[in-house]
PDB file of C-alpha atoms in Angstrom:
ATOM      1  CA  MET A   1     112.969  86.530  70.271  1.00 73.00           C
ATOM      2  CA  ILE A   2     115.634  88.752  71.935  1.00 81.00           C
ATOM      3  CA  SER A   3     118.295  90.107  69.630  1.00 85.00           C
ATOM      4  CA  ARG A   4     121.950  89.603  70.571  1.00 89.00           C
ATOM      5  CA  VAL A   5     124.074  92.729  70.212  1.00 90.00           C
ATOM      6  CA  ARG A   6     127.582  92.559  68.720  1.00 93.00           C
ATOM      7  CA  ARG A   7     130.084  94.755  70.552  1.00 91.00           C
ATOM      8  CA  VAL A   8     133.625  95.588  69.545  1.00 91.00           C
ATOM      9  CA  LEU A   9     135.782  96.578  72.516  1.00 87.00           C
ATOM     10  CA  THR A  10     138.917  98.639  71.736  1.00 86.00           C
ATOM     11  CA  GLY A  11     141.818  99.569  73.892  1.00 84.00           C
ATOM     12  CA  HIS A  12     145.557 100.207  73.763  1.00 83.00           C
ATOM     13  CA  ASP A  13     148.426  97.748  73.560  1.00 84.00           C
ATOM     14  CA  ALA A  14     151.710  98.016  75.520  1.00 86.00           C
ATOM     15  CA  ASP A  15     153.033 100.485  72.895  1.00 90.00           C
ATOM     16  CA  GLY A  16     150.012 102.768  73.214  1.00 85.00           C
ATOM     17  CA  LYS A  17     148.580 101.759  69.826  1.00 89.00           C
ATOM     18  CA  SER A  18     144.926 101.056  69.310  1.00 88.00           C
ATOM     19  CA  THR A  19     143.910  97.428  69.423  1.00 88.00           C
ATOM     20  CA  ILE A  20     140.798  95.241  69.563  1.00 91.00           C
ATOM     21  CA  ILE A  21     140.362  93.657  72.966  1.00 87.00           C
ATOM     22  CA  ALA A  22     137.115  91.809  72.218  1.00 88.00           C
ATOM     23  CA  ASP A  23     134.721  91.271  69.348  1.00 94.00           C
ATOM     24  CA  GLY A  24     131.554  89.337  70.008  1.00 92.00           C
ATOM     25  CA  PHE A  25     128.113  89.440  71.593  1.00 92.00           C
ATOM     26  CA  ALA A  26     127.676  91.728  74.603  1.00 89.00           C
ATOM     27  CA  ALA A  27     127.789  89.503  77.695  1.00 84.00           C
ATOM     28  CA  ASN A  28     125.462  91.526  79.878  1.00 85.00           C
ATOM     29  CA  MET A  29     121.969  91.044  78.558  1.00 86.00           C
ATOM     30  CA  LYS A  30     118.950  90.573  80.783  1.00 83.00           C
ATOM     31  CA  GLU A  31     115.379  89.736  79.750  1.00 82.00           C
ATOM     32  CA  MET A  32     112.931  91.236  82.234  1.00 76.00           C
ATOM     33  CA  PRO A  33     110.918  89.305  83.293  1.00 72.00           C
ATOM     34  CA  PRO A  34     111.984  86.105  81.530  1.00 71.00           C
ATOM     35  CA  GLY A  35     109.791  85.396  78.476  1.00 74.00           C
ATOM     36  CA  SER A  36     108.488  88.980  78.312  1.00 76.00           C
ATOM     37  CA  GLY A  37     110.428  89.991  75.166  1.00 80.00           C
ATOM     38  CA  LEU A  38     111.713  93.140  76.979  1.00 82.00           C
ATOM     39  CA  ALA A  39     115.482  93.049  77.271  1.00 86.00           C
ATOM     40  CA  VAL A  40     118.326  95.320  78.394  1.00 87.00           C
ATOM     41  CA  THR A  41     121.857  94.968  76.994  1.00 90.00           C
ATOM     42  CA  GLU A  42     124.629  96.849  78.799  1.00 89.00           C
ATOM     43  CA  LEU A  43     127.420  98.076  76.487  1.00 88.00           C
ATOM     44  CA  TRP A  44     129.538 100.145  78.862  1.00 85.00           C
ATOM     45  CA  GLU A  45     129.615 102.483  81.824  1.00 84.00           C
ATOM     46  CA  THR A  46     131.988 105.289  82.804  1.00 83.00           C
ATOM     47  CA  SER A  47     132.894 107.107  85.955  1.00 82.00           C
ATOM     48  CA  VAL A  48     133.821 110.731  85.984  1.00 83.00           C
ATOM     49  CA  PRO A  49     136.344 111.534  84.737  1.00 84.00           C
ATOM     50  CA  ALA A  50     136.123 108.699  82.196  1.00 78.00           C
ATOM     51  CA  ASP A  51     139.295 106.537  81.947  1.00 74.00           C
ATOM     52  CA  ASN A  52     140.092 104.529  78.829  1.00 72.00           C
ATOM     53  CA  ALA A  53     143.448 103.291  80.106  1.00 71.00           C
ATOM     54  CA  GLY A  54     144.022  99.603  80.537  1.00 67.00           C
ATOM     55  CA  ARG A  55     142.178  96.616  79.144  1.00 71.00           C
ATOM     56  CA  GLN A  56     139.110  96.583  81.446  1.00 73.00           C
ATOM     57  CA  ASP A  57     135.712  95.807  79.994  1.00 77.00           C
ATOM     58  CA  ALA A  58     133.518  98.785  81.031  1.00 74.00           C
ATOM     59  CA  GLY A  59     130.374  96.741  80.229  1.00 74.00           C
ATOM     60  CA  ASN A  60     131.275  93.806  82.447  1.00 75.00           C
ATOM     61  CA  ARG A  61     128.993  94.604  85.344  1.00 77.00           C
ATOM     62  CA  LYS A  62     125.657  93.558  86.814  1.00 78.00           C
ATOM     63  CA  VAL A  63     122.683  94.979  84.880  1.00 79.00           C
ATOM     64  CA  ARG A  64     120.976  97.603  87.078  1.00 78.00           C
ATOM     65  CA  LEU A  65     118.856 100.680  86.586  1.00 78.00           C
ATOM     66  CA  GLU A  66     121.144 103.504  87.643  1.00 80.00           C
ATOM     67  CA  PRO A  67     124.608 104.509  86.475  1.00 82.00           C
ATOM     68  CA  PRO A  68     127.404 104.895  89.045  1.00 81.00           C
ATOM     69  CA  GLN A  69     127.319 108.158  91.008  1.00 83.00           C
ATOM     70  CA  ASN A  70     128.494 110.989  88.701  1.00 85.00           C
ATOM     71  CA  GLY A  71     128.891 108.426  85.867  1.00 86.00           C
ATOM     72  CA  THR A  72     127.198 107.276  82.730  1.00 88.00           C
ATOM     73  CA  LEU A  73     125.991 104.057  81.219  1.00 87.00           C
ATOM     74  CA  PHE A  74     125.153 103.108  77.658  1.00 89.00           C
ATOM     75  CA  ARG A  75     122.594 100.418  76.999  1.00 90.00           C
ATOM     76  CA  ILE A  76     120.202  99.104  74.443  1.00 90.00           C
ATOM     77  CA  VAL A  77     116.668  98.397  75.500  1.00 88.00           C
ATOM     78  CA  GLU A  78     114.610  96.074  73.270  1.00 88.00           C
ATOM     79  CA  PHE A  79     110.813  96.277  73.455  1.00 82.00           C
ATOM     80  CA  PRO A  80     108.645  93.540  72.077  1.00 80.00           C
ATOM     81  CA  PRO A  81     105.931  94.262  69.465  1.00 76.00           C
ATOM     82  CA  ASP A  82     102.706  95.578  70.933  1.00 66.00           C
ATOM     83  CA  ALA A  83     100.885  92.412  69.949  1.00 61.00           C
ATOM     84  CA  GLN A  84     103.262  90.405  72.166  1.00 63.00           C
ATOM     85  CA  TRP A  85     102.128  92.147  75.328  1.00 53.00           C
ATOM     86  CA  GLN A  86      99.303  90.119  76.904  1.00 49.00           C
ATOM     87  CA  SER A  87      98.567  92.560  79.698  1.00 51.00           C
ATOM     88  CA  ARG A  88      99.975  95.757  81.147  1.00 51.00           C
ATOM     89  CA  PRO A  89     103.483  94.926  82.335  1.00 55.00           C
ATOM     90  CA  ASP A  90     104.037  95.047  86.026  1.00 61.00           C
ATOM     91  CA  ALA A  91     106.667  97.717  86.811  1.00 58.00           C
ATOM     92  CA  ARG A  92     107.513  95.929  90.063  1.00 63.00           C
ATOM     93  CA  ASP A  93     108.803  92.887  88.160  1.00 67.00           C
ATOM     94  CA  TRP A  94     110.988  95.139  86.013  1.00 62.00           C
ATOM     95  CA  ALA A  95     112.280  97.004  89.014  1.00 64.00           C
ATOM     96  CA  LYS A  96     113.159  93.798  90.827  1.00 67.00           C
ATOM     97  CA  ALA A  97     115.083  92.532  87.805  1.00 66.00           C
ATOM     98  CA  LEU A  98     117.177  95.724  87.825  1.00 66.00           C
ATOM     99  CA  ASP A  99     117.671  95.991  91.603  1.00 68.00           C
ATOM    100  CA  ALA A 100     115.593  99.168  91.494  1.00 65.00           C
ATOM    101  CA  THR A 101     112.593  98.378  93.668  1.00 60.00           C
ATOM    102  CA  HIS A 102     112.734 101.969  94.963  1.00 59.00           C
ATOM    103  CA  ALA A 103     112.122 103.432  91.494  1.00 58.00           C
ATOM    104  CA  PRO A 104     108.649 102.591  90.055  1.00 52.00           C
ATOM    105  CA  ASP A 105     105.581 104.454  90.946  1.00 54.00           C
ATOM    106  CA  ARG A 106     102.460 102.306  90.316  1.00 53.00           C
ATOM    107  CA  SER A 107     100.202 105.322  90.833  1.00 57.00           C
ATOM    108  CA  SER A 108     101.718 107.124  87.830  1.00 59.00           C
ATOM    109  CA  ARG A 109     100.073 107.090  84.408  1.00 60.00           C
ATOM    110  CA  ASP A 110     103.159 105.545  82.853  1.00 58.00           C
ATOM    111  CA  PRO A 111     104.905 103.020  85.069  1.00 55.00           C
ATOM    112  CA  MET A 112     108.737 103.058  85.002  1.00 54.00           C
ATOM    113  CA  MET A 113     108.747 106.648  83.778  1.00 59.00           C
ATOM    114  CA  HIS A 114     110.078 108.462  86.864  1.00 57.00           C
ATOM    115  CA  LYS A 115     112.643 110.930  88.187  1.00 60.00           C
ATOM    116  CA  THR A 116     115.810 109.668  89.797  1.00 61.00           C
ATOM    117  CA  SER A 117     118.444 111.493  91.791  1.00 65.00           C
ATOM    118  CA  THR A 118     121.111 110.587  89.198  1.00 66.00           C
ATOM    119  CA  VAL A 119     119.647 112.009  85.986  1.00 60.00           C
ATOM    120  CA  ASP A 120     117.006 114.596  86.768  1.00 51.00           C
TER     121      ASP A 120
END
């Protein structure tokens, strides 16, 4: 069973004082592929320079593999217990779920462990 992640989103009110904007489960969770027990929950992303002005939810975006150009993303990846895997997972299914079909290398020893132009 996939765990839901509680996220508290803070910001600033009209007077510039800290305030809670949202407190609840993170909305952007994706199980890949459905029923696999592998899930990604996006908490937030930033551009560079990071901007914390306003009341935007920096985690309210489509779940995808790469962060924005020159940016960052913070996510939680939940892996199922080894006993739950019935066969070697197909990296192509994972990549498709994250709009990253360019990323996996099936010829590698460890699928989904790869270099990208954004982090390496």
